[in-house]
XYZ file of N, CA and C in Angstrom:
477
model
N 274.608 5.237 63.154
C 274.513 4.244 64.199
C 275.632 3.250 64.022
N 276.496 2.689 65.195
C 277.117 2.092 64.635
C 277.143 0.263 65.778
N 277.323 -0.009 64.854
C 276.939 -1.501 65.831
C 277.950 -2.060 66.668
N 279.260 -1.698 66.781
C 280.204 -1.328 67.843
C 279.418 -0.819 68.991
N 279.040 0.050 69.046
C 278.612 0.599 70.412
C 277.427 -0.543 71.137
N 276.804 -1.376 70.964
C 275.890 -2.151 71.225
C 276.115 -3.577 71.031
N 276.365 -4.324 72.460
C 275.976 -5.334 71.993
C 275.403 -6.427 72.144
N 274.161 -6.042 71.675
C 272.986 -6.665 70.831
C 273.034 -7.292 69.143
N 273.888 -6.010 68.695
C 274.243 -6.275 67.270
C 275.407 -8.088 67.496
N 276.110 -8.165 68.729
C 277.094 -9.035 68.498
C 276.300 -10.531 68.646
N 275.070 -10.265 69.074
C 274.096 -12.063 69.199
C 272.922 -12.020 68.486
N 272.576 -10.701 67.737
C 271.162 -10.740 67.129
C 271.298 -11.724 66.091
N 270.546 -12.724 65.508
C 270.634 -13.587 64.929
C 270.297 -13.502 63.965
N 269.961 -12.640 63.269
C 270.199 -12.582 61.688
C 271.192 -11.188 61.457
N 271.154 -11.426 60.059
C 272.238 -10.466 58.936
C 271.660 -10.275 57.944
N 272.749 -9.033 57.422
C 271.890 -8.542 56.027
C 272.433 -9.650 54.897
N 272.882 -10.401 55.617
C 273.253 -11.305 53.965
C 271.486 -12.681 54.258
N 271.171 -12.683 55.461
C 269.712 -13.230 55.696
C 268.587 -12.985 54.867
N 268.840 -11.902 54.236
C 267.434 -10.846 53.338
C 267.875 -9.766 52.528
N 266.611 -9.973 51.361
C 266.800 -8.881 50.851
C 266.884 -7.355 51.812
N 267.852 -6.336 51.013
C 267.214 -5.138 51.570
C 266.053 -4.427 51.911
N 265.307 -4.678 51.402
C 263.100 -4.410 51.655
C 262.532 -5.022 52.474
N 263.894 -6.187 52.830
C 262.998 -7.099 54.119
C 264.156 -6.672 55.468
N 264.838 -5.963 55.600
C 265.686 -5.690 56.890
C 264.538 -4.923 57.732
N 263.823 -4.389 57.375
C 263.303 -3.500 58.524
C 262.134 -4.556 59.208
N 261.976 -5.771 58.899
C 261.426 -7.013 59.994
C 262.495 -7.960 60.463
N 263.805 -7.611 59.737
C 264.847 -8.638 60.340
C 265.926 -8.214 60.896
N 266.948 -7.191 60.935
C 267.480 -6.484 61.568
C 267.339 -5.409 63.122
N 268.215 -5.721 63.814
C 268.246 -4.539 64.802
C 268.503 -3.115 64.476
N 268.123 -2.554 65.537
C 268.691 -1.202 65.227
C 269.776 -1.070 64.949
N 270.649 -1.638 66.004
C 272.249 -1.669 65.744
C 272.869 -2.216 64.970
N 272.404 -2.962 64.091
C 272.873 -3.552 62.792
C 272.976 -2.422 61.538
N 272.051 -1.094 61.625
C 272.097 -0.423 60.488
C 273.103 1.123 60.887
N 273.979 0.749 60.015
C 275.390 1.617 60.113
C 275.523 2.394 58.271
N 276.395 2.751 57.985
C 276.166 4.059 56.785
C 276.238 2.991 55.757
N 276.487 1.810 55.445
C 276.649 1.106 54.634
C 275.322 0.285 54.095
N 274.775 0.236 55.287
C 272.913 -0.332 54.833
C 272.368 1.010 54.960
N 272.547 1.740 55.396
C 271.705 3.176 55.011
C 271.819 3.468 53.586
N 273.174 3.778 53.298
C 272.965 3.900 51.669
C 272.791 2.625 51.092
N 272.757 1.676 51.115
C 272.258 0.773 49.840
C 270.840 1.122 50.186
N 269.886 1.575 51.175
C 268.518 1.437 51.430
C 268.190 2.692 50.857
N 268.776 3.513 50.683
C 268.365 4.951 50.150
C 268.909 4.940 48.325
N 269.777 4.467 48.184
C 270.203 4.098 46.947
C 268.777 3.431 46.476
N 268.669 2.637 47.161
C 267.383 1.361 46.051
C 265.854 1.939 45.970
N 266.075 2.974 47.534
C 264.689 3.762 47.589
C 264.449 4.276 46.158
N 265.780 5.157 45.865
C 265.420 6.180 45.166
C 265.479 5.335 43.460
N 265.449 4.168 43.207
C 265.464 3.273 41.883
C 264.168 2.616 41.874
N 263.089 2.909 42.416
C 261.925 2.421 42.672
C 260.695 3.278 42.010
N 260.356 2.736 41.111
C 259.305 3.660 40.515
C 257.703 2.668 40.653
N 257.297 3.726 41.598
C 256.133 3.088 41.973
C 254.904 3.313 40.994
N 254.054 2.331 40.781
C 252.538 2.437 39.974
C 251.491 2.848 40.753
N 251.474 2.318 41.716
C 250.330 2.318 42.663
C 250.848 2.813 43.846
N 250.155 3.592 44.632
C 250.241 4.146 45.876
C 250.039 5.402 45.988
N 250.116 6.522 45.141
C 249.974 7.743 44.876
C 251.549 8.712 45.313
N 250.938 9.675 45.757
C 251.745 10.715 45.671
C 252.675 11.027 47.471
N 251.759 9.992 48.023
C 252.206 9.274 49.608
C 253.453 8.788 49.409
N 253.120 7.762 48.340
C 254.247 6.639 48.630
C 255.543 7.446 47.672
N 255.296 8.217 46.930
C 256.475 8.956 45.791
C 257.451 9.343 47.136
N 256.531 10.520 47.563
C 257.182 11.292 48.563
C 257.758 10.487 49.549
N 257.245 9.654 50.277
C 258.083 8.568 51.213
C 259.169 8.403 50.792
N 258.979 7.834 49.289
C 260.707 6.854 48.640
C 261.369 8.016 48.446
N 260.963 9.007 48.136
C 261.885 10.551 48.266
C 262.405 11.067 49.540
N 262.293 10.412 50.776
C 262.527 10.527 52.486
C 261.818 11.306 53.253
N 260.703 11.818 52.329
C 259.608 12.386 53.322
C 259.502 11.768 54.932
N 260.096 12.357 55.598
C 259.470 11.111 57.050
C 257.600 11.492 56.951
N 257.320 12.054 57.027
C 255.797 12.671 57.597
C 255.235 11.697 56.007
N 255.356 11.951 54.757
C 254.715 10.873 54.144
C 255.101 9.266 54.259
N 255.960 9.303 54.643
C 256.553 7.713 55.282
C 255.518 6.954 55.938
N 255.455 7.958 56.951
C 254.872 7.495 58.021
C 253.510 7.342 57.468
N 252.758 8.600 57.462
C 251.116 8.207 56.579
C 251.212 6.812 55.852
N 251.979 6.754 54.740
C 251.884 5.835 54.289
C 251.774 4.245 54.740
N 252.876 4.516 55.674
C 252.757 2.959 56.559
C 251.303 2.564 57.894
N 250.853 3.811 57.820
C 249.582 3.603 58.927
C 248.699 3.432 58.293
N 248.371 3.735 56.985
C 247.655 3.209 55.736
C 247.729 1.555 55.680
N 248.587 1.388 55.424
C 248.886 -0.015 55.701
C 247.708 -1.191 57.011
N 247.648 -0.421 57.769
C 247.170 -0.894 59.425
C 245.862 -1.630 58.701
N 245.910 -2.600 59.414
C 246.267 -3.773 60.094
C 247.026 -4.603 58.944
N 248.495 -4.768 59.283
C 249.627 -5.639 58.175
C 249.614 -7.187 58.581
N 248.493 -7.950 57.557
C 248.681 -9.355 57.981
C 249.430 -10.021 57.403
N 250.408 -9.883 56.693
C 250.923 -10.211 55.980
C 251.951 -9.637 55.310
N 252.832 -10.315 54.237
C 253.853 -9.484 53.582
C 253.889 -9.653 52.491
N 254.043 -7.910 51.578
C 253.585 -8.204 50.131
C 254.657 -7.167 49.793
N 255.189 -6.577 48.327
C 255.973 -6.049 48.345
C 255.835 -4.929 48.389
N 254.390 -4.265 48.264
C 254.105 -3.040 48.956
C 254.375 -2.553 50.082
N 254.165 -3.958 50.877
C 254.288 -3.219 52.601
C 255.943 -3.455 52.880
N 256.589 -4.468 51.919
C 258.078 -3.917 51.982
C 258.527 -2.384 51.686
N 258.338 -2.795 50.168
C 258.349 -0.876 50.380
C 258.282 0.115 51.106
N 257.102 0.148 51.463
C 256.394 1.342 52.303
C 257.114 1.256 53.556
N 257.235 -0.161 54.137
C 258.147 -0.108 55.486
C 259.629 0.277 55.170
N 260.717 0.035 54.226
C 261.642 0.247 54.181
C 261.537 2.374 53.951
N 260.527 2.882 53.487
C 260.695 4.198 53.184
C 260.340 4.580 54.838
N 259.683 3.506 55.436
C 259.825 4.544 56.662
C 260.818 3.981 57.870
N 261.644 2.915 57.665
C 262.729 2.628 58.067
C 263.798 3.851 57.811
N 264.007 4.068 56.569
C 264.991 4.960 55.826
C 264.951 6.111 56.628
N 263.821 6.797 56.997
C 263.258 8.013 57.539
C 263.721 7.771 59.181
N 263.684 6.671 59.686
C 264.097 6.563 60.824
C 265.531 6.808 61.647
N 266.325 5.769 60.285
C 267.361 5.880 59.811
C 268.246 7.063 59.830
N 267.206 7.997 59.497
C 267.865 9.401 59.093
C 267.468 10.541 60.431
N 267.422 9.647 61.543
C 267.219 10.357 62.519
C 265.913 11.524 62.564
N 264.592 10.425 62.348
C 263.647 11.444 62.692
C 262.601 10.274 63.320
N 262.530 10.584 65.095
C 262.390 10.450 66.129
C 260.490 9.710 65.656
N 259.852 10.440 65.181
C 258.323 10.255 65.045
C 258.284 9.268 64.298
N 259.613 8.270 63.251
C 259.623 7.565 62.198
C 260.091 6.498 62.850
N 261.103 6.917 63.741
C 261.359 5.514 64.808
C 260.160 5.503 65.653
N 259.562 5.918 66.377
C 258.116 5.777 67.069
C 257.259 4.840 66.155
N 257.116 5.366 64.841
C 256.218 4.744 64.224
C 256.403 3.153 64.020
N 257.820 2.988 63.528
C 258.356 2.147 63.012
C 258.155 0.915 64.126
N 258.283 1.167 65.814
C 258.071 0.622 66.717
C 256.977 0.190 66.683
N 255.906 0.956 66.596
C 254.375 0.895 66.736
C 253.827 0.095 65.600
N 254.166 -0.177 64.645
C 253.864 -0.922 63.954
C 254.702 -1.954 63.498
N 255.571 -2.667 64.561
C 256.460 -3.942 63.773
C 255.859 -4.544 65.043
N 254.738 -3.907 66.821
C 254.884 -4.417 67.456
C 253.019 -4.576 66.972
N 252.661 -4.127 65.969
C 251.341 -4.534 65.709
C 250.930 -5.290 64.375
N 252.125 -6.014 64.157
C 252.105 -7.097 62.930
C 251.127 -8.208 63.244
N 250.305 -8.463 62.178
C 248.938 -9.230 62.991
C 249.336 -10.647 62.118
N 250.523 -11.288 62.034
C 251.352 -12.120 61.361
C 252.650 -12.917 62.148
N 253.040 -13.715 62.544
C 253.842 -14.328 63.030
C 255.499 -13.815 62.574
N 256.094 -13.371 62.747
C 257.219 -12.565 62.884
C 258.651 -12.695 63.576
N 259.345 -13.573 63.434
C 260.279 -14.292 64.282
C 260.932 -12.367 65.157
N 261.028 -12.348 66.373
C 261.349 -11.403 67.018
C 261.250 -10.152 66.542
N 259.785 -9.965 66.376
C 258.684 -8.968 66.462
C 258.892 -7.918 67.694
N 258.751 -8.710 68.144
C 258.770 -7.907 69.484
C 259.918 -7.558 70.338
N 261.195 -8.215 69.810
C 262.330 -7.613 70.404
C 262.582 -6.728 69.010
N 262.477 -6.217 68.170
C 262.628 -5.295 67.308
C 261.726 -4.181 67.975
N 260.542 -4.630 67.879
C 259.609 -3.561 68.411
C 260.620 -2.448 69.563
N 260.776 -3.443 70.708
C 261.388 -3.197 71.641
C 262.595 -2.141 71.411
N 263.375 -2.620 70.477
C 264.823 -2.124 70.403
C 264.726 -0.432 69.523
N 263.482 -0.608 69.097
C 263.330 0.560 68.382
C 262.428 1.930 68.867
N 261.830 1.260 70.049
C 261.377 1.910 71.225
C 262.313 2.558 71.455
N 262.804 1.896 72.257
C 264.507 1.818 73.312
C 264.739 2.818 72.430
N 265.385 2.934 71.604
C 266.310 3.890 70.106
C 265.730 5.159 70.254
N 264.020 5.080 70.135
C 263.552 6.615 69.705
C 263.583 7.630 71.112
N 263.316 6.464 72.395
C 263.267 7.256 73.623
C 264.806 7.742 73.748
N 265.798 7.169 73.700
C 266.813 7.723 73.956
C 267.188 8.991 73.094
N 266.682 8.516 71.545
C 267.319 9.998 70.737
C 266.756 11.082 71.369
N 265.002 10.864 71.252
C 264.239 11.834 71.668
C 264.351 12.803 72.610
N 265.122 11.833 74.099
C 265.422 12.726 75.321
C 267.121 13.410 74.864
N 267.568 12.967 73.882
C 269.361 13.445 73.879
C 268.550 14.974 73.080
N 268.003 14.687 72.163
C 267.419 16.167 71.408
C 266.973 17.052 72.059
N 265.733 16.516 72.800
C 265.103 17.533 73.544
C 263.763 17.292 72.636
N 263.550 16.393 71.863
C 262.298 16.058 70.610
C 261.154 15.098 71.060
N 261.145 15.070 72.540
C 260.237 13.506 72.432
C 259.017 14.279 72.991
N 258.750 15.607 73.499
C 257.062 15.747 73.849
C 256.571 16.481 72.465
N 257.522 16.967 71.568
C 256.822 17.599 70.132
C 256.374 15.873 69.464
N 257.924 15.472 69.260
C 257.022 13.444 68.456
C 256.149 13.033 68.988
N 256.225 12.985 70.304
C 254.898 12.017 70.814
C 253.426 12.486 70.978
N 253.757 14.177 70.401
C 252.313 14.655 70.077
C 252.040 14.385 68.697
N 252.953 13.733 67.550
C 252.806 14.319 66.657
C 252.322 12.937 66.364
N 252.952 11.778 66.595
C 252.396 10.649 66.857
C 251.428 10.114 67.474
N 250.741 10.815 68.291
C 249.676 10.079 69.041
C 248.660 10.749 67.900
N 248.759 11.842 67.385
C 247.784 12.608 66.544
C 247.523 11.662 65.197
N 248.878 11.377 64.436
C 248.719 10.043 63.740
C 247.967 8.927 63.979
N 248.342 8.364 65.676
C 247.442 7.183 65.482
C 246.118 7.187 65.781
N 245.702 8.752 66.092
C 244.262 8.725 66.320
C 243.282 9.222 65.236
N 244.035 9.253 64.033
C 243.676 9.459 62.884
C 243.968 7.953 62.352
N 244.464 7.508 62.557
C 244.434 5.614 62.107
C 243.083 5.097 62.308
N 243.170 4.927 63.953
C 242.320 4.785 64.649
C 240.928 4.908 64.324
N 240.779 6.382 63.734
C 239.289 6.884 63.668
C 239.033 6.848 61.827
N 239.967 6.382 61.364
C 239.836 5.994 59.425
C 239.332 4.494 59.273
C-alpha cells in the first residue's frame, strides 16, 4: 500500500512517530501502512513470546489470518486497552496488511465496535471498509470473505 496514491494519508492526523507500533492499528490509516511499517509490525510480531492466550494467539503472531481473526473476536466486547488486545489487534492488522480481505473485514468490524472512546474510530472503521470492498471486488474475493465472515460473527454472536 502506498500512501502516495491516497490522499487521506496527506491530512490524517496522526503518525507512526504518535505511537507505539501495537498501538497503530487504532491510530493509523490504511494509507499510512506502506512496506516499512509492515515489516517493523511483522518483525516485532514475530519477537513476542506470548504466556497466555494459547495456541490462537501463537498462530496469529505467526500470520495465521483465520487465527488472527478468532483471536480478535474473542476479544468482543473491547472496552478498553490492554496489551493483549494490542497484540491480538496488531496480529490481525498484520494479516490484513498482508492482503487477506476477511482480516480487513474483520479489522473494520471491530475498530467500528470499540465500546471505548477512540479518537476517529469510525473514520478508521470506515477507511478499512472502503480498503476491503475495493480489494475484494479487484480479486474477485468478496462473496467467498463475506461468507466467511458473517459465519465468524455468528459464532461471536452465539458464544
Amino acid at each position: 500500500m502506498s500512501a502516495s496514491n491516497n490522499p487521506t494519508s496527506d491530512i490524517w492526523p496522526l503518525s507512526t512517530d504518535d505511537g507505539p507500533p501495537l498501538a497503530w492499528w487504532r491510530m493509523l490509516s490504511v494509507h499510512q501502512f506502506r512496506y516499512t511499517e509492515q515489516s517493523i509490525i511483522g518483525t516485532m510480531l514475530q519477537r513476542i513470546a506470548v504466556l497466555h492466550g494459547g495456541d490462537k494467539l501463537r498462530a496469529a503472531l505467526s500470520g495465521d489470518p483465520a487465527a488472527a481473526i478468532a483471536a480478535a473476536l474473542s476479544l468482543m466486547p473491547i472496552r478498553d486497552i490492554s496489551l493483549t488486545i494490542d497484540i491480538t489487534m496488531t496480529a490481525l492488522l498484520h494479516s490484513a496488511l498482508s492482503d487477506d480481505p476477511a482480516a480487513m473485514l474483520v479489522l473494520s468490524h471491530v475498530l467500528g465496535r470499540l465500546e471505548f472512546d477512540l479518537p476517529f474510530k469510525v473514520e478508521l472503521a470506515t477507511l478499512w471498509l472502503t480498503h476491503h470492498i475495493r480489494y475484494a471486488k479487484a480479486t474477485g474475493q468478496s462473496a467467498r470473505t463475506e461468507a466467511m465472515v458473517s459465519l465468524a460473527l455468528c459464532e461471536e454472536d452465539l458464544a
